[in-house]
Short mmCIF file of C-alpha atoms in Angstrom, two decimals:
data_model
loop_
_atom_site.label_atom_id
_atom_site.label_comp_id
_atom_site.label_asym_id
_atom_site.label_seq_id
_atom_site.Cartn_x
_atom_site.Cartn_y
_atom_site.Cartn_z
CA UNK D 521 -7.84 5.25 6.15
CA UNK D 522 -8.76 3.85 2.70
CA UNK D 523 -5.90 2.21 0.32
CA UNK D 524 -3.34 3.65 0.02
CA UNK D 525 -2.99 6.14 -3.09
CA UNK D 526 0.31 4.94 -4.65
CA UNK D 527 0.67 6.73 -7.87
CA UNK D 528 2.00 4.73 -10.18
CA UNK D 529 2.04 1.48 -7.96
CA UNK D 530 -1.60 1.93 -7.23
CA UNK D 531 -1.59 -1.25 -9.34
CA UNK D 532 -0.13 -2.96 -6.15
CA UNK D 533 -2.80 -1.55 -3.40
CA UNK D 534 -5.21 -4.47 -4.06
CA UNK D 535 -3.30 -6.95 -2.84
CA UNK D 536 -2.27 -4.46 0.31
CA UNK D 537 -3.90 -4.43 3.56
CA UNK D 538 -3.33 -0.68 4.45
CA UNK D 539 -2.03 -1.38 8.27
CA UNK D 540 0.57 -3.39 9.74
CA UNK D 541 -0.77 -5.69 12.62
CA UNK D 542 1.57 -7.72 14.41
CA UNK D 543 2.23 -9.40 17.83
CA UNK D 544 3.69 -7.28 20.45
CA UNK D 545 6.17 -9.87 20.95
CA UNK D 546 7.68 -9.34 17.02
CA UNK D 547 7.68 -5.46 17.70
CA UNK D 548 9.49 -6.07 20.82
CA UNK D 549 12.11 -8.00 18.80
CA UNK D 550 13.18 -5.43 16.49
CA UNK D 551 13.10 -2.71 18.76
CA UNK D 552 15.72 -5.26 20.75
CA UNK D 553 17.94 -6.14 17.60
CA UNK D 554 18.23 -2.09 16.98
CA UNK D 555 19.03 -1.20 20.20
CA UNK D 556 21.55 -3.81 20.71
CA UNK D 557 23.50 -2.63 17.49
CA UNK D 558 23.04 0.76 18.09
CA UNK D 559 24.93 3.21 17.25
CA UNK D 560 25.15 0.99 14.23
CA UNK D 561 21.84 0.82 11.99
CA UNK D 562 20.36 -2.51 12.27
CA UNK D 563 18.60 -4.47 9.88
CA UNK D 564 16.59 -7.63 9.69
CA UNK D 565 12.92 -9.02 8.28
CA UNK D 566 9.74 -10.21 9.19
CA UNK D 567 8.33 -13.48 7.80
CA UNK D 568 4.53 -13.91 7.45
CA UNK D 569 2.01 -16.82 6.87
CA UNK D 570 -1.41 -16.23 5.04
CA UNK D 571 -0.70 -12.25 5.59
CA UNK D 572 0.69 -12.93 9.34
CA UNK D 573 3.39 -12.29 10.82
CA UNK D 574 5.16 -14.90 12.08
CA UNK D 575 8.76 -14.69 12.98
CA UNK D 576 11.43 -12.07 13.20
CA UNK D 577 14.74 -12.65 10.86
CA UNK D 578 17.59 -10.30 12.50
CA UNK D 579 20.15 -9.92 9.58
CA UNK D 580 23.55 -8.83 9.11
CA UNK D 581 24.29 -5.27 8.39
CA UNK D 582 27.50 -5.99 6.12
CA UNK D 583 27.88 -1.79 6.74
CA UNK D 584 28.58 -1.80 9.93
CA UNK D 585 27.36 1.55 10.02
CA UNK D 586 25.75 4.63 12.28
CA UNK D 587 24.17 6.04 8.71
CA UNK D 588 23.97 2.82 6.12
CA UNK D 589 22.48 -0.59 6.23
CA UNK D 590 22.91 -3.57 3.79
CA UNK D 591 22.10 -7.06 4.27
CA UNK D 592 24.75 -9.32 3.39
CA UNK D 593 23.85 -11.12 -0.07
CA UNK D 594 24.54 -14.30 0.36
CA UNK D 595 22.65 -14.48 3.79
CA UNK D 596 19.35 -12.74 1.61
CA UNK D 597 19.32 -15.35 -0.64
CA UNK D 598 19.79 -17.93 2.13
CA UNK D 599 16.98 -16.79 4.03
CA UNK D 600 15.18 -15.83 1.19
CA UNK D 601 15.36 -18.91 0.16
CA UNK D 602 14.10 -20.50 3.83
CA UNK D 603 11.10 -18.72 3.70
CA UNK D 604 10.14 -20.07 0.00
CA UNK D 605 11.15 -23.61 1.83
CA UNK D 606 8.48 -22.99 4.57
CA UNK D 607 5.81 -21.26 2.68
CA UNK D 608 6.64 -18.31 4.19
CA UNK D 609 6.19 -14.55 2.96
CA UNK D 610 8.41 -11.14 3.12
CA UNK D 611 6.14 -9.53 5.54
CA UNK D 612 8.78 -6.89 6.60
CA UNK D 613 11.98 -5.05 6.02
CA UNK D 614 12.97 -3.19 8.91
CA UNK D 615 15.87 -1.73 9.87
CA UNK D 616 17.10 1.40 12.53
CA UNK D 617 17.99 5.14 12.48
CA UNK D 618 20.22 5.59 15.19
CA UNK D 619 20.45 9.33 15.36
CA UNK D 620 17.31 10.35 13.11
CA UNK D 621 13.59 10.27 12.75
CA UNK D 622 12.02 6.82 12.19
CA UNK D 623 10.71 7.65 8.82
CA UNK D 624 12.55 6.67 5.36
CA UNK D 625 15.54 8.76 3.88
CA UNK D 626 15.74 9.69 0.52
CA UNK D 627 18.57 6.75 0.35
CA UNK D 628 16.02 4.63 2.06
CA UNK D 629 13.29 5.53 -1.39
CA UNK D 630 15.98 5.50 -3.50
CA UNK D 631 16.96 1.72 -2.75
CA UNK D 632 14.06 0.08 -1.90
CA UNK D 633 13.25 -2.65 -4.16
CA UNK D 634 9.87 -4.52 -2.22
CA UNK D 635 6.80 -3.25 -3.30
CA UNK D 636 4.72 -5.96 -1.27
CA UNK D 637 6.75 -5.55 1.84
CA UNK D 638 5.87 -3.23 5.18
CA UNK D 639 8.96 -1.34 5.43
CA UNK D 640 9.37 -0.57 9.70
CA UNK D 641 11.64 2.05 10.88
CA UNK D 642 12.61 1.97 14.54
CA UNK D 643 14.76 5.48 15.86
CA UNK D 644 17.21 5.01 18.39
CA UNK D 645 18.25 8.00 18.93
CA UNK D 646 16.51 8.34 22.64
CA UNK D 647 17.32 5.63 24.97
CA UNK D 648 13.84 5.90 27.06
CA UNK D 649 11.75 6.69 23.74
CA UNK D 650 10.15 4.41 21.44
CA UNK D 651 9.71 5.05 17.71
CA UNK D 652 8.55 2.37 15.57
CA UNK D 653 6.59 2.97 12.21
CA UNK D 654 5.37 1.24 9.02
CA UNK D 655 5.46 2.37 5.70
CA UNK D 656 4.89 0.88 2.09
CA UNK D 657 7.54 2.11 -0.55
CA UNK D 658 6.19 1.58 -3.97
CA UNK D 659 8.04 3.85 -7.06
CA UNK D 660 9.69 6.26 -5.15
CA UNK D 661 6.11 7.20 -2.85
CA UNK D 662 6.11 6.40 0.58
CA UNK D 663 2.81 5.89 2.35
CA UNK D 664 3.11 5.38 6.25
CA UNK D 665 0.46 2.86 7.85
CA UNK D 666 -0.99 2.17 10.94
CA UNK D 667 0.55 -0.27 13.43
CA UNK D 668 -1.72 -2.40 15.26
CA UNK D 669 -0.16 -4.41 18.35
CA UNK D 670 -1.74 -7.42 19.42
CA UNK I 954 22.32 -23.74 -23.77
CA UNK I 955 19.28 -22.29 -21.86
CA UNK I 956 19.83 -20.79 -18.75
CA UNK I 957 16.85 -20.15 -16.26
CA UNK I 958 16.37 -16.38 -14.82
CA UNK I 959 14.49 -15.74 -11.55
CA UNK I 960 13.49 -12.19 -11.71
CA UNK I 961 11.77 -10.69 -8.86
CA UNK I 962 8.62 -8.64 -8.64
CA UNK I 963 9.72 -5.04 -8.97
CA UNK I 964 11.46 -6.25 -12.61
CA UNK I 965 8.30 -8.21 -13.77
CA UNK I 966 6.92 -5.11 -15.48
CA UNK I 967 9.87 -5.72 -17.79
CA UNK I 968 8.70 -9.52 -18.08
CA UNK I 969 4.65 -9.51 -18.73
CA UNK I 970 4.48 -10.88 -14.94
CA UNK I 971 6.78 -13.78 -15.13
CA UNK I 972 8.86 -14.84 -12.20
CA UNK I 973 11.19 -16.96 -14.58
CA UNK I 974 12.26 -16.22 -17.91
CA UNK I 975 14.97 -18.54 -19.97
CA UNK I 976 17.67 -16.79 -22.26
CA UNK I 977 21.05 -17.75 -23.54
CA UNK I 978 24.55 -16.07 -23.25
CA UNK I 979 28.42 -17.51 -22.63
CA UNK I 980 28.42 -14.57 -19.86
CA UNK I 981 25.71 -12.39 -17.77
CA UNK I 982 26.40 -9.81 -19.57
CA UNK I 983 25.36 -11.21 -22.68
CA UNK I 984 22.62 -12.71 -21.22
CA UNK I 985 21.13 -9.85 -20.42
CA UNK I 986 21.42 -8.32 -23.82
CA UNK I 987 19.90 -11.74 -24.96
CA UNK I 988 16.89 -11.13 -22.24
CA UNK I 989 16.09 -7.09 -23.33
CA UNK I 990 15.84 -8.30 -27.00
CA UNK I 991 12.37 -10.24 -25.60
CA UNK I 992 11.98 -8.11 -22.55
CA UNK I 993 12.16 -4.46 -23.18
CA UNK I 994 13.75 -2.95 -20.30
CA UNK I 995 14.98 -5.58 -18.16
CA UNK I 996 18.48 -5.03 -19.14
CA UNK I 997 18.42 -1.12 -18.10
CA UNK I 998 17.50 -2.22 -14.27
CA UNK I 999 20.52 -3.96 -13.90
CA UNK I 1000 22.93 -2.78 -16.07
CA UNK I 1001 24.75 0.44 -15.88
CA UNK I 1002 25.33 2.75 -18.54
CA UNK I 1003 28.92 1.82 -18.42
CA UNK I 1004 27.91 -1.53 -18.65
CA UNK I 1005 28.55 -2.64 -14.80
CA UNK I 1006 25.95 -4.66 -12.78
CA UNK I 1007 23.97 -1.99 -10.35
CA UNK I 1008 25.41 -1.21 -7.22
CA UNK I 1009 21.82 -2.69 -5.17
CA UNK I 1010 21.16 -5.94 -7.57
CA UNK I 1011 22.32 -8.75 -5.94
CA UNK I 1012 22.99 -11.14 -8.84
CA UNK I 1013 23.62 -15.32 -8.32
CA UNK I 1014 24.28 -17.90 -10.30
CA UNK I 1015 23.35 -21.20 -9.08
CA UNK I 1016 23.61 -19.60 -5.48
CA UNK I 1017 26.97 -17.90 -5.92
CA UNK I 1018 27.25 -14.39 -5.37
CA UNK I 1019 28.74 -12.82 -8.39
CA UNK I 1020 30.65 -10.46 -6.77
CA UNK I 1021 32.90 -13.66 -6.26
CA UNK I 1022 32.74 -14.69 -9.61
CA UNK I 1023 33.26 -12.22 -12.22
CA UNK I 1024 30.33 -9.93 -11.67
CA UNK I 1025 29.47 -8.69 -15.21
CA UNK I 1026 31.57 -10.84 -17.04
CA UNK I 1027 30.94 -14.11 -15.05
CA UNK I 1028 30.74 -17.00 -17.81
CA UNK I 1029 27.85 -19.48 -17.83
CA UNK I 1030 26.51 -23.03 -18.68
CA UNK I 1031 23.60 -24.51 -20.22
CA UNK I 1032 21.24 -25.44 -17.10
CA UNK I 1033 22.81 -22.29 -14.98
CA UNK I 1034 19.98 -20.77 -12.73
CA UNK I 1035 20.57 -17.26 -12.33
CA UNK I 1036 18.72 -15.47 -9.10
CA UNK I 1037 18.22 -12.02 -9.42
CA UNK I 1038 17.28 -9.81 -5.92
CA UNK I 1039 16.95 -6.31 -5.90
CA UNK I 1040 19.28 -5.51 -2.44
CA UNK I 1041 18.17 -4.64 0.92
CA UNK I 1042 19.26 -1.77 1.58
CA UNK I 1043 19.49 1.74 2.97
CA UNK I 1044 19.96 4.22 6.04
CA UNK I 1045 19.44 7.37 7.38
CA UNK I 1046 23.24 8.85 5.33
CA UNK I 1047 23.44 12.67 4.37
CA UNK I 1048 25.69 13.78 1.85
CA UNK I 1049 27.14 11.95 -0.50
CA UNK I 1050 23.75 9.34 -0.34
CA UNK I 1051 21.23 12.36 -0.50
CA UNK I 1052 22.67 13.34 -3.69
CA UNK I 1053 22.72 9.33 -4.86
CA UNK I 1054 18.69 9.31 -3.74
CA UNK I 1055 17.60 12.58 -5.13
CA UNK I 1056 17.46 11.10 -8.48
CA UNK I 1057 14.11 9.69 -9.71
CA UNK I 1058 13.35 7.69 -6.99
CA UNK I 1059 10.90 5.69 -8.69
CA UNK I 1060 13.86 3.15 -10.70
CA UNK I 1061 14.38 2.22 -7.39
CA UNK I 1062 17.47 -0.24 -8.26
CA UNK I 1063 17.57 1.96 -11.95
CA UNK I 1064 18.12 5.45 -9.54
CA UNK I 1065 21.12 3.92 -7.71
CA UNK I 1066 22.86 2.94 -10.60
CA UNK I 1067 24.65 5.78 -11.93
CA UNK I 1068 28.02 5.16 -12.46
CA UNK I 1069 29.89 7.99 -9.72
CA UNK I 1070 26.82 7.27 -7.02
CA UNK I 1071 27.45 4.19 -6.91
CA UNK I 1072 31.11 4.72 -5.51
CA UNK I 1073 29.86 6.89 -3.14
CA UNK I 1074 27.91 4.30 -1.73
CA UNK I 1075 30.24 2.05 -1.72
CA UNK I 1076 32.60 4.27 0.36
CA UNK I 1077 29.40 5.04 2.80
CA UNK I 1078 28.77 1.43 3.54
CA UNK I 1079 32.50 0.70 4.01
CA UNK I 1080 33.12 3.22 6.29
#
């Protein structure tokens, strides 16, 4: 797979890497988180060092919700502001469908605001079944990646 | 009086690349009328048409949410740092959201904003 075309935020796809890679023990985390708050939609992030991934961030889902997410403000800008403290990047939004596909909804386009970041969708909606992918969601085009556990 | 303005990457189109920016204003919203004058643009991702602060920018001054202090209108002192970050947000909601996203996605923040969408996400994310 070569860069990603992004359309109009091809300008961003130099400073991609087209895949996410990741420890299995972070993937394990967030598949935890959304399958502790399920039926609710979970939500949380994934710090990175030097384009690693580092730690996993589970946030607050101020919705409280089967069908809607949203981090609680003032926690963003705390953690946000963490990560800046430790040299530490937004390596990943993620966040759970609890009764749908684990790809992003037109709300999830609609909102999303991160250009750099992976955006990871993990579906709940079957107890013995695993779905957990990566996208990038630059102006409105999404653009799944590879996910390489290591 | 100067006050300092964080803006974060998806608004930096607006602001030739810069992180920070400095304008001048006795509230935000006049701030941010001070800021398009320079930056083209800027204004229109996080104001509303009806002049209200975007339903997914999460706007601070000096750390303070201001959604606790008075949002639009929330007054402000030379040496203020305001923090502006595009909300994380989102979920797999039919009805009411799909019509909210089937705008042009591409605003991102700028799709969300209109005025009647934003109450229906508001009820969503309540509920």
């Amino acid at each position: 797979m070569g860069l990603a075309p992004s359309g109009p935020g091809a300008a961003f796809a130099g400073n991609l890497v087209d895949m996410l890679r990741l420890a299995r023990a972070l993937r394990d985390e967030m598949v935890a988180h959304a399958r502790a708050d399920h039926p609710d939609e979970a939500c949380g992030l994934v710090a990175g060092v030097d384009g690693e991934a580092t730690r996993v961030i589970r946030m607050t889902n101020i919705a409280r919700s089967p069908t809607f997410y949203e981090m609680d403000p003032g926690e963003q800008l705390h953690v946000f502001r963490e990560m800046d403290d430790r040299d530490e990047e937004l390596f990943v939004i993620y966040h759970s469908h609890t009764a749908t596909e684990a790809y992003p909804s037109r709300t999830d386009i609609s909102i999303a605001g991160y250009p750099d970041a992976h955006y990871v969708l993990v579906s709940t909606r079957q107890p013995d079944v695993e779905e957990f992918r990566s996208f990038r969601i630059v102006d409105g085009v999404v653009t799944e990646e590879p996910v390489e556990v290591v | 009086m100067t006050v300092q303005v964080r803006i974060p990457t998806i608004l930096r189109k607006h602001t030739d690349g810069a992180k920070q920016v400095e304008g001048s204003g006795e509230t935000l919203a006049d701030l941010f009328s001070d800021l398009d004058g320079r930056h083209p643009g800027l204004r229109g991702g996080l104001v509303t048409d009806d002049g209200d602060l975007h339903r997914f920018v999460n706007v601070y001054v000096n750390d303070e949410d201001v959604r606790f202090l008075g949002a639009i209108s929330t007054p402000l002192a030379d040496g203020d740092v305001v923090t502006i970050l595009p909300a994380v947000a989102g979920g797999a909601a039919a009805g009411a959201m799909c019509a909210v996203a089937g705008g042009a996605a591409a605003g991102a923040m700028c799709a969300v904003a209109g005025g009647a969408a934003a109450g229906a996400m508001c009820a969503v994310a309540g509920g």
